[in-house]
Amino acid sequence: MKSLVPPGVYAPQEDTELLAGALFEEPVPPGAEVLDVGTGSGALAVAAARQGARVTAVDVSRRAVCAARLNALRAGVTVQVRRGNLFAPVRGRSFDLILANPPYVPAPGAHGLPRGPARAWDAGGDGRLVLDRICREAPALLRPGGVLLLVQSALSDPELTLARLREAGMKAAVTRRRRIAFGPVLRSRERWLRERGLLTATENREELVVVRAELPV
């Protein structure tokens, strides 16, 4: 079922599809507790609920929260949707699986927090404004043997993501990759990305990766 996506809410795209593929390969037992952080329209939360998981979805956007609730209702699944900043609404809880499709696009002149629809993609000058918080905070919310599945751009340094998750005691690896054409956001800042050395002079596609990190039992 295609998600309903109101204006200002991040629509499911190639990164959503890539992360969904990783989710479908993950053995999620019935009743597993799953957290979808930065849920947007709720596409991944609905997919996890269809696998029999007990799903909580979080987003900072009021419109996204409404969209996720509506899409879960349309799909006939139960998803608990909460509004808040990243993990704040679920402090004190633990999960078997955390899904994260955070903002990860480097942004020129990024000072302070992005506002409006740009919150779904702009992530500071190095693209790690939210990624670093996930690496730092997610392990404490996972149960022993729990898994974090995270999608990001190669522009925002997946190797650093792996290093920080490993420093937190997790076993981490890139499990999926896909190269896609530049979207409108990257096209608008292509020159800046090349000047920063994040893109080569001839590079014309973006690489997306899925990072899988598991907390030891």
PDB file of C-alpha atoms in Angstrom:
ATOM      1  CA  MET A   1       0.000   0.000   0.000  1.00  0.00           C
ATOM      2  CA  LYS A   2       1.398   3.373  -0.997  1.00  0.00           C
ATOM      3  CA  SER A   3       1.913   5.746   1.919  1.00  0.00           C
ATOM      4  CA  LEU A   4      -0.059   8.959   2.159  1.00  0.00           C
ATOM      5  CA  VAL A   5       2.498  11.745   2.466  1.00  0.00           C
ATOM      6  CA  PRO A   6       1.289  15.276   3.314  1.00  0.00           C
ATOM      7  CA  PRO A   7       3.366  18.327   2.335  1.00  0.00           C
ATOM      8  CA  GLY A   8       6.407  18.780   4.546  1.00  0.00           C
ATOM      9  CA  VAL A   9       6.756  15.080   5.400  1.00  0.00           C
ATOM     10  CA  TYR A  10       9.633  12.994   4.024  1.00  0.00           C
ATOM     11  CA  ALA A  11       8.279  10.651   1.368  1.00  0.00           C
ATOM     12  CA  PRO A  12       9.581   7.059   1.088  1.00  0.00           C
ATOM     13  CA  GLN A  13      12.483   7.035  -1.376  1.00  0.00           C
ATOM     14  CA  GLU A  14      15.436   4.837  -2.339  1.00  0.00           C
ATOM     15  CA  ASP A  15      16.887   4.992   1.173  1.00  0.00           C
ATOM     16  CA  THR A  16      13.575   3.811   2.638  1.00  0.00           C
ATOM     17  CA  GLU A  17      13.481   0.948   0.154  1.00  0.00           C
ATOM     18  CA  LEU A  18      17.069  -0.049   0.913  1.00  0.00           C
ATOM     19  CA  LEU A  19      16.412  -0.114   4.656  1.00  0.00           C
ATOM     20  CA  ALA A  20      13.153  -2.013   4.140  1.00  0.00           C
ATOM     21  CA  GLY A  21      15.100  -4.698   2.278  1.00  0.00           C
ATOM     22  CA  ALA A  22      17.414  -5.074   5.269  1.00  0.00           C
ATOM     23  CA  LEU A  23      14.390  -5.235   7.586  1.00  0.00           C
ATOM     24  CA  PHE A  24      12.814  -8.045   5.561  1.00  0.00           C
ATOM     25  CA  GLU A  25      16.044 -10.063   5.854  1.00  0.00           C
ATOM     26  CA  GLU A  26      16.156  -9.596   9.626  1.00  0.00           C
ATOM     27  CA  PRO A  27      14.618 -12.446  11.667  1.00  0.00           C
ATOM     28  CA  VAL A  28      12.010 -10.486  13.626  1.00  0.00           C
ATOM     29  CA  PRO A  29      10.114 -12.865  15.924  1.00  0.00           C
ATOM     30  CA  PRO A  30       6.414 -12.201  16.564  1.00  0.00           C
ATOM     31  CA  GLY A  31       5.994  -9.725  19.394  1.00  0.00           C
ATOM     32  CA  ALA A  32       9.505  -8.291  19.074  1.00  0.00           C
ATOM     33  CA  GLU A  33       9.769  -4.689  20.231  1.00  0.00           C
ATOM     34  CA  VAL A  34      10.782  -2.462  17.309  1.00  0.00           C
ATOM     35  CA  LEU A  35      11.542   1.260  17.317  1.00  0.00           C
ATOM     36  CA  ASP A  36      11.392   3.293  14.094  1.00  0.00           C
ATOM     37  CA  VAL A  37      13.096   6.594  14.850  1.00  0.00           C
ATOM     38  CA  GLY A  38      12.525   9.458  12.415  1.00  0.00           C
ATOM     39  CA  THR A  39       9.567   7.569  10.999  1.00  0.00           C
ATOM     40  CA  GLY A  40       8.389  10.189   8.477  1.00  0.00           C
ATOM     41  CA  SER A  41       5.269   8.790   6.814  1.00  0.00           C
ATOM     42  CA  GLY A  42       5.597   5.575   8.831  1.00  0.00           C
ATOM     43  CA  ALA A  43       6.456   3.266   5.920  1.00  0.00           C
ATOM     44  CA  LEU A  44       9.099   1.293   7.825  1.00  0.00           C
ATOM     45  CA  ALA A  45       7.021   1.166  10.996  1.00  0.00           C
ATOM     46  CA  VAL A  46       4.118  -0.305   9.034  1.00  0.00           C
ATOM     47  CA  ALA A  47       6.439  -2.832   7.368  1.00  0.00           C
ATOM     48  CA  ALA A  48       7.740  -3.972  10.764  1.00  0.00           C
ATOM     49  CA  ALA A  49       4.209  -4.224  12.175  1.00  0.00           C
ATOM     50  CA  ARG A  50       3.220  -6.417   9.229  1.00  0.00           C
ATOM     51  CA  GLN A  51       5.994  -8.807  10.302  1.00  0.00           C
ATOM     52  CA  GLY A  52       4.246  -9.213  13.643  1.00  0.00           C
ATOM     53  CA  ALA A  53       6.394  -6.819  15.679  1.00  0.00           C
ATOM     54  CA  ARG A  54       5.168  -4.457  18.364  1.00  0.00           C
ATOM     55  CA  VAL A  55       6.209  -1.133  16.872  1.00  0.00           C
ATOM     56  CA  THR A  56       6.839   2.299  18.322  1.00  0.00           C
ATOM     57  CA  ALA A  57       7.524   5.127  15.866  1.00  0.00           C
ATOM     58  CA  VAL A  58       8.970   8.541  16.706  1.00  0.00           C
ATOM     59  CA  ASP A  59       9.264  11.760  14.743  1.00  0.00           C
ATOM     60  CA  VAL A  60       9.858  15.385  15.675  1.00  0.00           C
ATOM     61  CA  SER A  61       7.355  16.616  13.062  1.00  0.00           C
ATOM     62  CA  ARG A  62       3.687  16.907  14.002  1.00  0.00           C
ATOM     63  CA  ARG A  63       2.701  16.295  10.383  1.00  0.00           C
ATOM     64  CA  ALA A  64       4.834  13.158  10.252  1.00  0.00           C
ATOM     65  CA  VAL A  65       3.228  11.834  13.435  1.00  0.00           C
ATOM     66  CA  CYS A  66      -0.235  12.353  11.944  1.00  0.00           C
ATOM     67  CA  ALA A  67       0.816  10.756   8.643  1.00  0.00           C
ATOM     68  CA  ALA A  68       2.327   7.708  10.359  1.00  0.00           C
ATOM     69  CA  ARG A  69      -0.808   7.179  12.427  1.00  0.00           C
ATOM     70  CA  LEU A  70      -3.001   7.466   9.351  1.00  0.00           C
ATOM     71  CA  ASN A  71      -0.859   5.095   7.282  1.00  0.00           C
ATOM     72  CA  ALA A  72      -0.840   2.502  10.062  1.00  0.00           C
ATOM     73  CA  LEU A  73      -4.626   2.745  10.247  1.00  0.00           C
ATOM     74  CA  ARG A  74      -4.942   2.349   6.481  1.00  0.00           C
ATOM     75  CA  ALA A  75      -2.674  -0.704   6.603  1.00  0.00           C
ATOM     76  CA  GLY A  76      -4.680  -2.274   9.419  1.00  0.00           C
ATOM     77  CA  VAL A  77      -1.715  -2.548  11.793  1.00  0.00           C
ATOM     78  CA  THR A  78      -1.003  -1.191  15.260  1.00  0.00           C
ATOM     79  CA  VAL A  79       1.824   1.319  15.592  1.00  0.00           C
ATOM     80  CA  GLN A  80       2.356   3.480  18.653  1.00  0.00           C
ATOM     81  CA  VAL A  81       3.427   6.859  17.258  1.00  0.00           C
ATOM     82  CA  ARG A  82       4.996   9.483  19.490  1.00  0.00           C
ATOM     83  CA  ARG A  83       6.234  12.989  18.766  1.00  0.00           C
ATOM     84  CA  GLY A  84       9.653  13.954  20.048  1.00  0.00           C
ATOM     85  CA  ASN A  85      13.331  14.484  19.363  1.00  0.00           C
ATOM     86  CA  LEU A  86      15.021  11.188  18.485  1.00  0.00           C
ATOM     87  CA  PHE A  87      15.005   8.880  21.548  1.00  0.00           C
ATOM     88  CA  ALA A  88      13.516  11.313  24.063  1.00  0.00           C
ATOM     89  CA  PRO A  89       9.965   9.841  23.953  1.00  0.00           C
ATOM     90  CA  VAL A  90      11.193   6.286  24.679  1.00  0.00           C
ATOM     91  CA  ARG A  91      13.690   6.850  27.509  1.00  0.00           C
ATOM     92  CA  GLY A  92      13.639   3.948  29.937  1.00  0.00           C
ATOM     93  CA  ARG A  93      12.427   1.433  27.352  1.00  0.00           C
ATOM     94  CA  SER A  94      14.380  -1.224  25.470  1.00  0.00           C
ATOM     95  CA  PHE A  95      13.994  -2.737  22.020  1.00  0.00           C
ATOM     96  CA  ASP A  96      14.941  -5.796  20.006  1.00  0.00           C
ATOM     97  CA  LEU A  97      15.381  -3.774  16.807  1.00  0.00           C
ATOM     98  CA  ILE A  98      15.884  -0.091  16.053  1.00  0.00           C
ATOM     99  CA  LEU A  99      15.329   1.281  12.540  1.00  0.00           C
ATOM    100  CA  ALA A 100      16.815   4.657  11.637  1.00  0.00           C
ATOM    101  CA  ASN A 101      16.643   6.677   8.434  1.00  0.00           C
ATOM    102  CA  PRO A 102      18.013   9.939   9.846  1.00  0.00           C
ATOM    103  CA  PRO A 103      18.921  13.168   8.065  1.00  0.00           C
ATOM    104  CA  TYR A 104      22.417  12.607   6.653  1.00  0.00           C
ATOM    105  CA  VAL A 105      23.025  15.151   3.866  1.00  0.00           C
ATOM    106  CA  PRO A 106      25.899  17.594   4.463  1.00  0.00           C
ATOM    107  CA  ALA A 107      24.602  21.159   4.358  1.00  0.00           C
ATOM    108  CA  PRO A 108      26.596  24.304   3.493  1.00  0.00           C
ATOM    109  CA  GLY A 109      26.523  27.109   6.027  1.00  0.00           C
ATOM    110  CA  ALA A 110      24.784  24.875   8.532  1.00  0.00           C
ATOM    111  CA  HIS A 111      24.661  26.727  11.841  1.00  0.00           C
ATOM    112  CA  GLY A 112      22.246  25.519  14.473  1.00  0.00           C
ATOM    113  CA  LEU A 113      19.415  23.081  13.854  1.00  0.00           C
ATOM    114  CA  PRO A 114      17.611  22.863  10.488  1.00  0.00           C
ATOM    115  CA  ARG A 115      13.992  23.936  10.398  1.00  0.00           C
ATOM    116  CA  GLY A 116      10.895  22.950   8.470  1.00  0.00           C
ATOM    117  CA  PRO A 117      11.008  20.172   5.858  1.00  0.00           C
ATOM    118  CA  ALA A 118      14.841  20.406   5.745  1.00  0.00           C
ATOM    119  CA  ARG A 119      14.913  18.651   9.122  1.00  0.00           C
ATOM    120  CA  ALA A 120      14.349  15.427   7.165  1.00  0.00           C
ATOM    121  CA  TRP A 121      17.642  15.661   5.250  1.00  0.00           C
ATOM    122  CA  ASP A 122      19.996  18.485   6.366  1.00  0.00           C
ATOM    123  CA  ALA A 123      22.490  17.247   8.963  1.00  0.00           C
ATOM    124  CA  GLY A 124      25.159  19.874   9.538  1.00  0.00           C
ATOM    125  CA  GLY A 125      28.343  20.566   7.622  1.00  0.00           C
ATOM    126  CA  ASP A 126      29.550  16.956   7.816  1.00  0.00           C
ATOM    127  CA  GLY A 127      26.151  15.232   7.607  1.00  0.00           C
ATOM    128  CA  ARG A 128      26.552  13.714  11.059  1.00  0.00           C
ATOM    129  CA  LEU A 129      24.389  15.958  13.219  1.00  0.00           C
ATOM    130  CA  VAL A 130      21.973  13.094  13.987  1.00  0.00           C
ATOM    131  CA  LEU A 131      24.123  10.110  13.024  1.00  0.00           C
ATOM    132  CA  ASP A 132      26.527  10.747  15.893  1.00  0.00           C
ATOM    133  CA  ARG A 133      23.666  10.944  18.372  1.00  0.00           C
ATOM    134  CA  ILE A 134      22.289   7.627  17.142  1.00  0.00           C
ATOM    135  CA  CYS A 135      25.697   5.973  17.467  1.00  0.00           C
ATOM    136  CA  ARG A 136      26.026   7.345  20.977  1.00  0.00           C
ATOM    137  CA  GLU A 137      22.495   6.750  22.284  1.00  0.00           C
ATOM    138  CA  ALA A 138      21.020   3.751  20.461  1.00  0.00           C
ATOM    139  CA  PRO A 139      23.130   1.022  22.133  1.00  0.00           C
ATOM    140  CA  ALA A 140      21.643   1.846  25.546  1.00  0.00           C
ATOM    141  CA  LEU A 141      18.134   1.230  24.189  1.00  0.00           C
ATOM    142  CA  LEU A 142      18.880  -2.206  22.746  1.00  0.00           C
ATOM    143  CA  ARG A 143      18.354  -5.476  24.557  1.00  0.00           C
ATOM    144  CA  PRO A 144      21.185  -8.050  24.539  1.00  0.00           C
ATOM    145  CA  GLY A 145      21.326  -9.411  20.995  1.00  0.00           C
ATOM    146  CA  GLY A 146      19.392  -6.387  19.739  1.00  0.00           C
ATOM    147  CA  VAL A 147      20.056  -4.892  16.317  1.00  0.00           C
ATOM    148  CA  LEU A 148      20.315  -1.384  14.901  1.00  0.00           C
ATOM    149  CA  LEU A 149      19.623  -0.975  11.167  1.00  0.00           C
ATOM    150  CA  LEU A 150      20.614   2.441   9.884  1.00  0.00           C
ATOM    151  CA  VAL A 151      20.728   3.916   6.375  1.00  0.00           C
ATOM    152  CA  GLN A 152      22.981   6.814   5.403  1.00  0.00           C
ATOM    153  CA  SER A 153      24.886   8.358   2.518  1.00  0.00           C
ATOM    154  CA  ALA A 154      28.531   7.626   1.797  1.00  0.00           C
ATOM    155  CA  LEU A 155      28.907  11.425   1.908  1.00  0.00           C
ATOM    156  CA  SER A 156      28.473  11.326   5.687  1.00  0.00           C
ATOM    157  CA  ASP A 157      31.277   8.838   6.416  1.00  0.00           C
ATOM    158  CA  PRO A 158      29.910   5.319   7.038  1.00  0.00           C
ATOM    159  CA  GLU A 159      33.346   4.244   8.292  1.00  0.00           C
ATOM    160  CA  LEU A 160      33.036   6.707  11.158  1.00  0.00           C
ATOM    161  CA  THR A 161      29.578   5.299  11.939  1.00  0.00           C
ATOM    162  CA  LEU A 162      31.050   1.798  12.093  1.00  0.00           C
ATOM    163  CA  ALA A 163      33.927   2.956  14.302  1.00  0.00           C
ATOM    164  CA  ARG A 164      31.655   4.719  16.782  1.00  0.00           C
ATOM    165  CA  LEU A 165      29.248   1.799  17.034  1.00  0.00           C
ATOM    166  CA  ARG A 166      32.160  -0.567  17.603  1.00  0.00           C
ATOM    167  CA  GLU A 167      33.496   1.756  20.291  1.00  0.00           C
ATOM    168  CA  ALA A 168      30.102   1.384  21.966  1.00  0.00           C
ATOM    169  CA  GLY A 169      30.620  -2.381  22.076  1.00  0.00           C
ATOM    170  CA  MET A 170      28.563  -3.337  19.038  1.00  0.00           C
ATOM    171  CA  LYS A 171      29.431  -5.598  16.138  1.00  0.00           C
ATOM    172  CA  ALA A 172      28.885  -3.386  13.088  1.00  0.00           C
ATOM    173  CA  ALA A 173      29.174  -3.794   9.319  1.00  0.00           C
ATOM    174  CA  VAL A 174      27.805  -2.372   6.073  1.00  0.00           C
ATOM    175  CA  THR A 175      25.334  -4.953   4.746  1.00  0.00           C
ATOM    176  CA  ARG A 176      23.764  -3.206   1.747  1.00  0.00           C
ATOM    177  CA  ARG A 177      24.856  -0.633  -0.814  1.00  0.00           C
ATOM    178  CA  ARG A 178      23.104   1.145  -3.660  1.00  0.00           C
ATOM    179  CA  ARG A 179      24.170   3.913  -6.015  1.00  0.00           C
ATOM    180  CA  ILE A 180      21.419   6.319  -7.056  1.00  0.00           C
ATOM    181  CA  ALA A 181      21.100   9.423  -9.202  1.00  0.00           C
ATOM    182  CA  PHE A 182      21.410  12.754  -7.418  1.00  0.00           C
ATOM    183  CA  GLY A 183      18.120  14.031  -6.103  1.00  0.00           C
ATOM    184  CA  PRO A 184      17.080  17.705  -5.988  1.00  0.00           C
ATOM    185  CA  VAL A 185      18.908  18.406  -2.694  1.00  0.00           C
ATOM    186  CA  LEU A 186      22.258  17.035  -3.856  1.00  0.00           C
ATOM    187  CA  ARG A 187      21.937  18.685  -7.256  1.00  0.00           C
ATOM    188  CA  SER A 188      21.398  22.030  -5.565  1.00  0.00           C
ATOM    189  CA  ARG A 189      24.646  21.726  -3.571  1.00  0.00           C
ATOM    190  CA  GLU A 190      26.716  19.668  -6.008  1.00  0.00           C
ATOM    191  CA  ARG A 191      29.308  22.385  -6.533  1.00  0.00           C
ATOM    192  CA  TRP A 192      29.788  22.828  -2.776  1.00  0.00           C
ATOM    193  CA  LEU A 193      30.176  19.069  -2.264  1.00  0.00           C
ATOM    194  CA  ARG A 194      32.861  18.945  -4.946  1.00  0.00           C
ATOM    195  CA  GLU A 195      34.687  21.919  -3.432  1.00  0.00           C
ATOM    196  CA  ARG A 196      34.637  20.118  -0.068  1.00  0.00           C
ATOM    197  CA  GLY A 197      36.091  16.991  -1.664  1.00  0.00           C
ATOM    198  CA  LEU A 198      33.011  14.938  -0.781  1.00  0.00           C
ATOM    199  CA  LEU A 199      32.404  14.317  -4.481  1.00  0.00           C
ATOM    200  CA  THR A 200      35.054  13.817  -7.144  1.00  0.00           C
ATOM    201  CA  ALA A 201      35.066  15.914 -10.310  1.00  0.00           C
ATOM    202  CA  THR A 202      33.373  13.131 -12.304  1.00  0.00           C
ATOM    203  CA  GLU A 203      31.169  11.493  -9.684  1.00  0.00           C
ATOM    204  CA  ASN A 204      27.497  11.789 -10.619  1.00  0.00           C
ATOM    205  CA  ARG A 205      25.771   9.256  -8.360  1.00  0.00           C
ATOM    206  CA  GLU A 206      25.297   8.998  -4.610  1.00  0.00           C
ATOM    207  CA  GLU A 207      26.015   5.812  -2.696  1.00  0.00           C
ATOM    208  CA  LEU A 208      23.613   4.775   0.060  1.00  0.00           C
ATOM    209  CA  VAL A 209      24.570   2.152   2.631  1.00  0.00           C
ATOM    210  CA  VAL A 210      22.817   0.180   5.355  1.00  0.00           C
ATOM    211  CA  VAL A 211      24.768  -0.297   8.566  1.00  0.00           C
ATOM    212  CA  ARG A 212      23.797  -3.260  10.740  1.00  0.00           C
ATOM    213  CA  ALA A 213      25.029  -3.218  14.330  1.00  0.00           C
ATOM    214  CA  GLU A 214      24.326  -5.925  16.887  1.00  0.00           C
ATOM    215  CA  LEU A 215      24.690  -5.732  20.653  1.00  0.00           C
ATOM    216  CA  PRO A 216      26.368  -8.848  22.066  1.00  0.00           C
ATOM    217  CA  VAL A 217      24.260 -11.191  24.174  1.00  0.00           C
TER     218      VAL A 217
END
